[in-house]
Structures are given as structure tokens and as C-alpha cells.
Short mmCIF file of C-alpha atoms in Angstrom, two decimals:
data_model
loop_
_atom_site.label_atom_id
_atom_site.label_comp_id
_atom_site.label_asym_id
_atom_site.label_seq_id
_atom_site.Cartn_x
_atom_site.Cartn_y
_atom_site.Cartn_z
CA MET A 79 142.46 119.09 64.59
CA ALA A 80 139.09 119.63 66.23
CA ASN A 81 136.15 117.27 65.80
CA ASN A 82 132.87 118.44 64.81
CA ASP A 83 131.60 118.67 68.58
CA GLN A 84 134.78 120.47 69.72
CA LEU A 85 134.29 124.18 70.95
CA ILE A 86 136.69 126.79 71.40
CA LYS A 87 136.26 127.93 74.96
CA ASN A 88 137.54 130.64 77.39
CA ARG A 89 138.89 132.82 74.62
CA ASP A 90 138.61 136.66 74.10
CA ILE A 91 137.08 137.43 70.73
CA VAL A 92 136.57 140.87 69.08
CA ILE A 93 134.21 141.36 66.29
CA VAL A 94 134.67 144.41 63.83
CA GLY A 95 132.25 144.94 61.06
CA GLN A 96 129.76 147.00 59.02
CA GLN A 97 126.47 146.36 60.97
CA PRO A 98 126.57 148.06 64.49
CA TRP A 99 124.71 146.10 67.26
CA ASP A 100 121.69 148.80 67.11
CA VAL A 101 120.77 148.14 63.55
CA GLU A 102 117.36 147.13 63.44
CA ILE A 103 117.63 144.62 60.68
CA GLY A 104 119.04 140.97 61.21
CA SER A 105 122.69 140.39 61.19
CA ASN A 106 124.89 137.21 60.56
CA CYS A 107 127.48 138.82 62.81
CA LYS A 108 125.19 139.72 65.66
CA ASN A 109 123.96 135.94 65.78
CA ILE A 110 127.67 134.75 65.25
CA ALA A 111 128.39 137.00 68.19
CA ILE A 112 125.87 135.52 70.36
CA GLU A 113 126.78 131.96 69.75
CA PHE A 114 130.46 132.90 70.37
CA SER A 115 129.62 134.28 73.74
CA LYS A 116 128.20 131.16 75.08
CA HIS A 117 131.76 129.80 75.62
CA ASN A 118 133.80 132.90 75.31
CA ARG A 119 134.13 136.66 76.07
CA VAL A 120 133.03 138.77 73.21
CA LEU A 121 133.24 142.46 72.38
CA TYR A 122 131.14 143.53 69.61
CA VAL A 123 132.49 146.60 68.19
CA ASN A 124 130.12 149.17 66.35
CA SER A 125 131.67 150.87 63.20
CA PRO A 126 133.07 154.18 64.12
CA LEU A 127 131.15 157.48 63.47
CA ASP A 128 132.46 159.41 60.33
CA ARG A 129 132.47 163.20 60.13
CA ILE A 130 129.77 163.37 57.18
CA THR A 131 127.30 161.18 58.68
CA LYS A 132 127.84 163.42 61.85
CA LEU A 133 127.10 166.60 60.10
CA LYS A 134 124.05 165.26 57.85
CA ASN A 135 122.31 163.01 60.60
CA LYS A 136 123.20 164.93 63.75
CA ASN A 137 119.64 164.65 65.02
CA ASP A 138 119.30 160.75 64.59
CA SER A 139 119.13 159.02 67.96
CA LYS A 140 121.72 156.65 67.07
CA VAL A 141 124.13 159.29 65.89
CA LYS A 142 123.37 161.34 68.97
CA THR A 143 124.48 158.31 71.01
CA ARG A 144 127.68 158.02 69.38
CA ILE A 145 128.35 161.45 69.58
CA ASN A 146 127.90 161.35 73.32
CA VAL A 147 130.35 158.71 73.50
CA ILE A 148 132.65 160.68 71.70
CA ASN A 149 132.05 163.56 73.90
CA LYS A 150 132.74 161.49 76.90
CA VAL A 151 129.18 162.00 78.26
CA ALA A 152 128.17 158.37 77.71
CA ASP A 153 129.78 155.17 78.39
CA ALA A 154 131.54 153.59 75.42
CA ILE A 155 131.23 150.10 76.60
CA VAL A 156 127.44 148.66 76.78
CA PRO A 157 126.86 145.18 78.54
CA ILE A 158 124.39 143.09 76.07
CA SER A 159 124.45 139.85 78.17
CA GLU A 160 126.92 137.63 79.97
CA ASN A 161 130.16 137.61 78.36
CA LEU A 162 129.20 139.92 75.44
CA TRP A 163 129.71 143.66 75.49
CA ASN A 164 128.96 146.02 72.70
CA LEU A 165 131.72 149.11 72.02
CA TYR A 166 130.47 152.50 70.66
CA PRO A 167 134.16 153.70 69.39
CA ASP A 168 134.91 157.06 71.20
CA GLU A 169 136.87 158.45 68.12
CA LEU A 170 135.40 160.20 64.99
CA ILE A 171 136.91 159.17 61.58
CA GLU A 172 136.98 161.00 58.28
CA SER A 173 134.75 160.36 55.33
CA ILE A 174 137.45 159.63 52.51
CA ASN A 175 136.01 157.14 50.27
CA TRP A 176 135.39 159.84 47.68
CA ILE A 177 139.24 160.44 47.21
CA LYS A 178 140.22 158.70 44.14
CA ASN A 179 144.10 159.12 44.52
CA ASP A 180 145.51 155.93 45.88
CA ALA A 181 148.29 157.21 47.91
CA ILE A 182 146.37 159.83 49.67
CA TYR A 183 143.30 157.51 50.23
CA ASN A 184 145.63 155.15 52.10
CA ARG A 185 147.53 157.57 54.15
CA LEU A 186 144.14 158.87 55.23
CA ASN A 187 142.89 155.34 55.72
CA LYS A 188 145.63 154.50 57.84
CA ILE A 189 144.76 157.46 60.29
CA ASN A 190 141.19 156.54 60.32
CA ASN A 191 142.29 152.66 61.21
CA LYS A 192 144.51 154.19 64.09
CA ARG A 193 141.92 156.16 65.68
CA PHE A 194 139.54 153.01 65.48
CA ALA A 195 142.27 150.92 66.90
CA ARG A 196 142.79 153.16 69.79
CA SER A 197 139.09 152.96 70.68
CA ILE A 198 139.39 149.25 70.47
CA SER A 199 142.70 148.93 72.58
CA ARG A 200 140.95 151.10 75.42
CA ALA A 201 138.00 148.89 75.28
CA ILE A 202 140.00 145.67 75.37
CA HIS A 203 142.33 147.11 78.26
CA GLN A 204 139.34 147.89 80.29
CA LEU A 205 137.73 144.45 79.80
CA GLY A 206 140.89 142.82 80.41
CA PHE A 207 140.91 140.96 77.10
CA THR A 208 144.30 139.09 76.26
CA ASP A 209 145.48 136.82 73.34
CA PHE A 210 142.30 137.72 71.61
CA ILE A 211 140.98 136.63 68.39
CA LEU A 212 139.87 139.48 65.76
CA PHE A 213 136.88 138.53 63.78
CA ASN A 214 136.42 141.03 60.69
CA ASP A 215 132.92 140.95 59.26
CA ASN A 216 133.55 142.09 55.73
CA ASP A 217 134.90 145.55 56.74
CA ILE A 218 137.46 146.13 53.96
CA PHE A 219 138.31 149.86 54.86
CA ARG A 220 138.05 150.74 58.29
CA SER A 221 139.56 147.58 59.66
CA PHE A 222 142.07 147.10 56.94
CA TYR A 223 145.24 147.81 59.28
CA LEU A 224 143.63 146.24 62.43
CA LYS A 225 145.76 143.24 62.41
CA GLU A 226 148.87 145.36 62.49
CA LEU A 227 147.77 147.85 65.03
CA LEU A 228 145.87 145.59 67.57
CA LYS A 229 148.15 142.21 67.13
CA PRO A 230 145.46 139.89 67.68
CA ALA A 231 146.52 136.26 68.38
CA VAL A 232 144.54 135.14 65.23
CA SER A 233 142.91 137.44 62.75
CA ILE A 234 139.91 136.33 60.68
CA TYR A 235 138.05 137.65 57.54
CA TYR A 236 134.63 136.76 57.25
CA SER A 237 133.25 137.07 53.70
CA ARG A 238 129.41 136.94 53.31
CA ASP A 239 128.78 139.18 50.35
CA TYR A 240 130.48 139.95 47.32
CA LEU A 241 130.93 143.78 47.84
CA LEU A 242 133.03 144.82 44.96
CA PHE A 243 129.97 144.79 42.65
CA VAL A 244 128.76 148.05 44.68
CA ASP A 245 130.43 151.30 43.62
CA TYR A 246 130.96 152.31 47.26
CA TRP A 247 133.33 149.16 47.70
CA LYS A 248 134.54 148.87 44.30
CA LEU A 249 136.65 152.08 44.16
CA HIS A 250 139.22 151.28 46.54
CA GLY A 251 137.89 147.52 47.48
CA GLU A 252 139.46 145.84 44.38
CA LYS A 253 142.94 146.54 45.50
CA LEU A 254 142.43 146.41 49.34
CA GLU A 255 140.20 143.44 49.85
CA PRO A 256 142.36 140.83 48.22
CA GLU A 257 145.16 142.30 50.21
CA LEU A 258 143.32 142.03 53.39
CA ILE A 259 142.45 138.55 52.58
CA ARG A 260 145.83 137.54 51.90
CA LYS A 261 147.11 139.06 55.37
CA SER A 262 144.70 137.58 57.66
CA ASP A 263 145.50 134.31 59.30
CA ILE A 264 142.31 132.65 57.97
CA CYS A 265 139.28 133.49 55.78
CA VAL A 266 135.79 132.05 56.40
CA ALA A 267 132.86 132.25 53.97
CA ASN A 268 129.28 131.55 54.22
CA SER A 269 128.92 130.15 50.74
CA THR A 270 131.16 127.93 48.47
CA TYR A 271 131.54 130.68 45.82
CA LEU A 272 133.22 133.14 48.61
CA ALA A 273 135.25 130.60 50.05
CA ASN A 274 136.82 129.90 46.52
CA TYR A 275 137.05 133.60 45.89
CA CYS A 276 139.13 134.04 49.31
CA LYS A 277 140.92 130.94 48.35
CA GLN A 278 142.47 132.46 45.60
CA TYR A 279 144.39 135.08 47.83
CA ASN A 280 144.80 132.84 51.05
CA PRO A 281 145.09 129.17 50.97
CA ASN A 282 143.50 128.92 54.63
CA SER A 283 140.15 129.75 53.43
CA TYR A 284 137.02 127.84 54.38
CA TYR A 285 133.24 127.49 53.88
CA VAL A 286 131.77 127.35 57.13
CA GLY A 287 127.80 127.35 56.10
CA GLN A 288 125.24 129.63 57.31
CA GLY A 289 123.08 129.94 60.36
CA CYS A 290 119.39 130.61 60.25
CA ASP A 291 116.70 132.00 62.67
CA LEU A 292 113.99 129.14 61.68
CA GLY A 293 111.99 129.30 64.87
CA ILE A 294 109.03 131.02 63.43
CA PHE A 295 108.94 128.41 60.47
CA THR A 296 109.11 125.49 62.62
CA ASN A 297 106.15 123.28 63.25
CA LYS A 298 103.89 125.86 61.15
CA GLN A 299 102.37 123.25 58.75
CA ASP A 300 98.98 123.69 60.39
CA VAL A 301 98.65 127.39 60.26
CA PRO A 302 95.50 128.68 58.37
CA THR A 303 95.63 130.12 54.66
CA PRO A 304 95.76 133.85 54.84
CA ALA A 305 92.67 135.60 53.70
CA ASP A 306 94.30 137.01 50.53
CA VAL A 307 95.44 133.72 49.26
CA VAL A 308 92.48 131.10 50.21
CA LYS A 309 90.28 132.11 47.33
CA LEU A 310 93.26 131.92 44.53
CA LYS A 311 93.17 129.12 42.14
CA LYS A 312 95.53 126.14 43.03
CA PRO A 313 98.48 125.38 42.56
CA VAL A 314 99.86 128.43 43.89
CA ILE A 315 103.56 129.06 43.09
CA GLY A 316 104.91 131.56 45.60
CA TYR A 317 107.86 133.59 46.49
CA VAL A 318 108.30 135.66 50.11
CA GLY A 319 110.93 138.47 50.15
CA ALA A 320 111.93 141.66 48.69
CA LEU A 321 111.22 141.92 45.08
CA GLN A 322 114.24 143.77 43.69
CA SER A 323 115.04 143.72 40.03
CA ILE A 324 118.81 143.55 40.55
CA ARG A 325 118.18 140.05 42.04
CA LEU A 326 115.04 138.42 40.65
CA ASP A 327 114.38 137.64 37.07
CA ILE A 328 110.93 139.67 35.99
CA GLU A 329 111.14 138.06 32.41
CA LEU A 330 111.47 134.61 34.07
CA LEU A 331 108.23 135.32 36.20
CA LYS A 332 106.52 136.52 33.08
CA TYR A 333 107.23 133.45 31.13
CA ILE A 334 106.13 131.04 33.94
CA ALA A 335 102.77 132.88 34.28
CA GLY A 336 102.46 133.00 30.61
CA GLN A 337 103.02 129.53 29.91
CA ARG A 338 100.85 128.26 32.84
CA PRO A 339 97.90 130.75 33.09
CA GLU A 340 96.24 128.04 35.41
CA TRP A 341 98.74 128.46 37.97
CA SER A 342 98.49 131.40 40.72
CA ILE A 343 101.79 133.16 40.86
CA VAL A 344 101.94 134.90 44.28
CA LEU A 345 104.63 137.37 45.19
CA VAL A 346 104.84 138.51 48.85
CA GLY A 347 107.01 141.49 49.75
CA PRO A 348 107.70 144.99 48.85
CA GLU A 349 108.40 146.34 45.19
CA ASP A 350 111.41 148.05 43.68
CA GLU A 351 110.33 150.64 40.92
CA GLN A 352 111.11 148.15 38.11
CA PHE A 353 108.81 145.75 39.78
CA LYS A 354 106.21 148.24 40.17
CA VAL A 355 106.13 149.33 36.35
CA SER A 356 106.55 145.48 35.00
CA GLU A 357 104.14 143.72 32.80
CA LEU A 358 103.52 141.33 35.71
CA HIS A 359 100.84 143.68 37.11
CA GLN A 360 98.97 142.80 33.86
CA LEU A 361 98.90 139.31 34.05
CA ASN A 362 95.72 138.01 35.36
CA ASN A 363 97.30 134.97 37.35
CA VAL A 364 100.19 136.93 39.10
CA HIS A 365 99.06 138.38 42.46
CA PHE A 366 101.27 141.07 44.19
CA LEU A 367 100.27 140.70 48.01
CA GLY A 368 102.74 143.52 49.40
CA SER A 369 104.87 143.65 52.50
CA LYS A 370 103.41 141.63 55.42
CA ASP A 371 104.38 141.44 59.02
CA PRO A 372 107.30 138.91 59.56
CA ASP A 373 105.27 136.62 61.95
CA THR A 374 102.90 135.95 59.05
CA LEU A 375 105.26 134.81 56.47
CA PRO A 376 105.02 131.11 57.65
CA ALA A 377 101.20 131.22 56.95
CA TYR A 378 102.04 132.65 53.23
CA ILE A 379 104.81 129.96 52.81
CA ASN A 380 102.44 127.30 53.99
CA SER A 381 99.76 128.33 51.26
CA PHE A 382 102.28 127.71 48.75
CA ASP A 383 102.42 124.50 46.82
CA VAL A 384 105.92 125.22 45.36
CA CYS A 385 108.31 127.90 46.57
CA LEU A 386 110.59 129.93 44.29
CA ASN A 387 113.57 131.64 44.21
CA PRO A 388 113.76 133.09 40.72
CA GLN A 389 117.21 134.64 40.97
CA LEU A 390 118.97 136.68 38.31
CA ILE A 391 122.83 135.56 38.36
CA ASN A 392 125.05 138.39 38.33
CA GLN A 393 127.99 139.56 40.78
CA VAL A 394 125.43 140.70 43.41
CA THR A 395 123.76 137.32 43.74
CA ILE A 396 126.35 134.63 42.56
CA GLY A 397 128.12 134.32 46.04
CA ASN A 398 125.12 134.91 48.46
CA TYR A 399 124.24 132.24 50.63
CA PRO A 400 120.15 132.21 50.04
CA ARG A 401 118.72 131.95 53.67
CA LYS A 402 115.22 132.08 52.11
CA ILE A 403 115.65 128.56 50.80
CA ASP A 404 116.09 127.38 54.49
CA GLU A 405 112.88 129.05 55.38
CA TYR A 406 111.19 127.39 52.57
CA LEU A 407 112.71 123.88 53.59
CA ALA A 408 111.79 124.51 57.18
CA MET A 409 108.31 124.29 56.31
CA GLY A 410 108.61 121.15 54.25
CA LYS A 411 107.97 122.99 50.92
CA PRO A 412 109.42 122.10 47.48
CA VAL A 413 111.34 124.61 46.23
CA VAL A 414 112.57 125.50 42.71
CA ALA A 415 115.45 127.79 42.23
CA THR A 416 118.21 129.01 40.02
CA LEU A 417 121.30 127.00 39.80
CA THR A 418 124.34 128.71 41.31
CA GLU A 419 127.48 127.56 42.92
CA ALA A 420 126.14 128.93 46.32
CA MET A 421 122.85 126.61 45.89
CA SER A 422 125.19 123.49 45.51
CA VAL A 423 124.73 122.68 49.37
CA PHE A 424 120.75 122.54 48.48
CA GLU A 425 120.93 120.40 45.50
CA GLN A 426 119.79 116.79 47.10
CA HIS A 427 116.74 118.89 48.68
CA THR A 428 115.69 121.35 45.86
CA TYR A 429 114.86 121.52 42.00
CA LEU A 430 117.70 123.74 40.18
CA GLY A 431 117.14 125.07 37.05
CA VAL A 432 119.10 127.19 34.42
CA THR A 433 116.67 128.27 31.54
CA LYS A 434 113.03 129.57 31.73
CA GLU A 435 111.96 126.30 30.34
CA ASP A 436 113.66 124.28 33.28
CA TYR A 437 111.58 126.14 35.65
CA VAL A 438 108.17 125.40 34.30
CA ALA A 439 109.34 121.74 33.78
CA LEU A 440 110.66 121.50 37.64
CA ILE A 441 107.71 123.27 38.97
CA GLU A 442 105.64 120.54 37.31
CA ARG A 443 107.96 117.85 38.68
CA ALA A 444 108.05 119.20 42.16
CA LEU A 445 104.12 119.36 42.42
CA ALA A 446 103.99 115.84 40.98
CA GLU A 447 106.55 114.30 43.40
CA ASP A 448 105.81 116.01 46.56
CA SER A 449 105.30 113.60 49.57
CA GLU A 450 105.17 113.50 53.26
CA THR A 451 108.65 111.71 53.13
CA LYS A 452 110.17 114.50 51.14
CA ARG A 453 108.63 117.15 53.41
CA LYS A 454 110.12 115.30 56.52
CA ASP A 455 113.66 115.14 54.89
CA ARG A 456 113.41 119.02 53.88
CA ILE A 457 112.59 120.20 57.28
CA GLN A 458 115.07 117.75 58.78
CA PHE A 459 118.01 119.37 56.42
CA ALA A 460 117.01 122.81 57.24
CA ALA A 461 117.01 122.07 60.78
CA THR A 462 121.03 121.36 60.35
CA HIS A 463 121.79 125.33 59.20
CA THR A 464 121.84 126.52 62.95
CA TRP A 465 124.11 129.24 64.19
CA GLU A 466 125.52 126.56 66.37
CA ASN A 467 126.68 124.58 63.67
CA ASN A 468 127.81 127.55 61.77
CA VAL A 469 130.12 128.55 64.67
CA LYS A 470 131.41 125.13 65.07
CA GLU A 471 132.72 125.43 61.48
CA ILE A 472 134.37 128.62 62.23
CA TYR A 473 135.69 126.94 65.31
CA LYS A 474 137.07 124.32 63.15
CA ALA A 475 138.80 126.98 60.92
CA ILE A 476 140.37 128.72 63.86
CA GLU A 477 141.86 125.40 65.18
CA GLN A 478 144.03 124.97 61.75
CA VAL A 479 146.16 128.16 63.15
CA SER A 480 145.68 128.22 66.76
CA PRO A 481 144.98 124.73 68.36
CA ALA A 482 142.95 124.67 71.49
CA ARG A 483 144.73 125.30 74.66
#
């Protein structure tokens, strides 16, 4: 069995998943791929283009690139860095998720998987990959049969979101995801909740933690307070991130603001429609500051006396690893958040509440207890949540079924 410092080296790894390499937003799997490639050869496979996307978005530059690859006028394999390549699949798949009949859907999905597998096989052959590890980033449908079709040395299913709450994944995913978990050699998850979910179907399921890009939040305690915060009344109780009513508790925020009108409640980020029409906008001590450039977020967090994650508990949120908490802690800030199973890894460094009354009491406690020692402890703890450590835990899980050679 590997110890914490042991790495898997000189292996070939194929990564499939939902997010292509050319997506603008950050992706766990892209960071994991980069970390894998420090010691192994890695092929990062974009999801294949489907027919409806081709027809509806044919003028999109990313779709044009994929069409060119399919038409053999552009290279399918693009080097990213040493030991890391990106594959644009050169076969089109059919858009089938609307089909409700299980037998018809499964037959067509197997055809899609065969097309996808052919593209990957050609790339594997071209790159000379052998005895490879297949790492599936939460792709239930398009990668369902890849273990059988590609015959990897080790197949891994990576669970980082509970997808079955979303209608697109729920229709067929309720049947297919448990089976995909069951037939994978191992499952790894970025939250304890999702690891336990996977363990229902596969005993070789492991919590591997979460990596974070905390560079912009490190050593930023001396940045000046932003102009739209500097005149606000202290203490400032703040949240940074998308303001989505499916994830955040509007009623809780109203309660906190109403109970403590002397506090400034600051919300930084884009609002969904429910937030835009909420009564929070009528409260004098609630301040919506809108979207900000990512590079300015450390200054906003630094201006808060207490950081919040007023999360609702539902199937969308309960299993998710809250990367936001690491960002807050990386700046040494006291954090009050909703108690969930996924938050258990933070329980020694945050204040976790269940009720709205808990939140008010815990914010007061966080304000009273804050100290230089606590700030240093929070920063040190957040610094352990690196992609390097995350991938080491994945390596340890792989060692359970494929010991180092």
C-alpha cells in the first residue's frame, strides 16, 4: 500500500468527462489532469460533439473546431504541455437523451459509446499508450461502456456532483449511474457525502478531498478595502459568489439582517431572478455589490469581519465540496456556514449552524473569538487543500487495485 508521499509514475492516463479543455470556467478535472501529467502521460478527452449541438451552434467557434476535426481538416490531438495532450473526438454522436424508452435509449447509447471509443482508441494508438488508467469525470452516459470497449488496466469513476437532481441526468441517470459506479474498479469522490453515496454500490469508494487554486488568496491580508465597502458600517458580514436561490437561503439572510440591523450584510456576485426580486433589496443594511473581477475578490473577502456560506440543504448542495470555504480560510477569515456532511472536514476551523438562530449566535461568537492565532490556523489548514494532495489521495486509491510496478 502506498504511503502519503508515494506517487504513481510513468503510467498512461486517459481522462473523459463533461467539461472540455477549451471551456472558460475552471474545472476540477483540468487541474487533476495537469497534476497527473507531472509524473505520467495524460490524454484529456473532450466530450464528443452531438448532432443537435452541431446544428444549433454551427457558427460557434468551438463547434467549428470540432466539425473541422470530424471532417479531417484539423488535427484531433493537440499538445497542451509536456506529457499532456487534448483530444477532440473525430466522430459525431447522436442526441438521444430525450428518448424515454429504456431499451431504445440503451441501444443508441451503446452506439454513441462505440463511436466515442473509436476516437479514443485511435488517439491511444497514435500516442503509444499502453496499460492505461481510465479516469471518468462524472460522465454517466457517453462514457458508460468505455470500460468494456477500451479495456483499461484500471477504470475510475470520479464523483464530484450529485447529478441526479438535475432533470437532464435524472431521466436515465437513476438507473445508469449506480451501474457505472458498480462496474468501475474504484470510485473516488471530492466530498464524504458523495464517497458514501458511491460506497452503496462499490465498496472500493474513497474520499480523496479537493484541490483548490488559492494563489490569488494567499498573502493578501494587506490589500486595501474596496471603495464600495470602505464607508459601510462595521462589522461587515459578507458572501462572495453567485447568488443562486437554489443554493442560498434568502430567508436566512433576511433573518440575520433583521435581527442585527447594526451589521452590514454584503453580497458580492451576480444575482439570479429570485435574488433580484427578493425583499433583501428593501433592507437598509443589505448591500448588493454585483459581479466583480476575480482578481479583486481577495480585497472584498479581506474587508469582511465574518464570511458566510448561507447554504440551503437540498440534493443540489448537500454533497458538494464548498471550495468557497477554502478561499475564505486562505485569507484567515472566520467563517459561518451551514452544517452538512460535506462541511465535516472543516468543522475544526469554521462555525457550523443548523437554524437561523444558530447563524446569528455563531456570527457573534466568530466576531468575539477572532484572533491572530486563529487566523494563522485557518490559513495553514486551507493550504493543505492543494491539487498535489488531492491527486496523491487518488493515487492511494489506485494502489488498492493496481499496486505500483
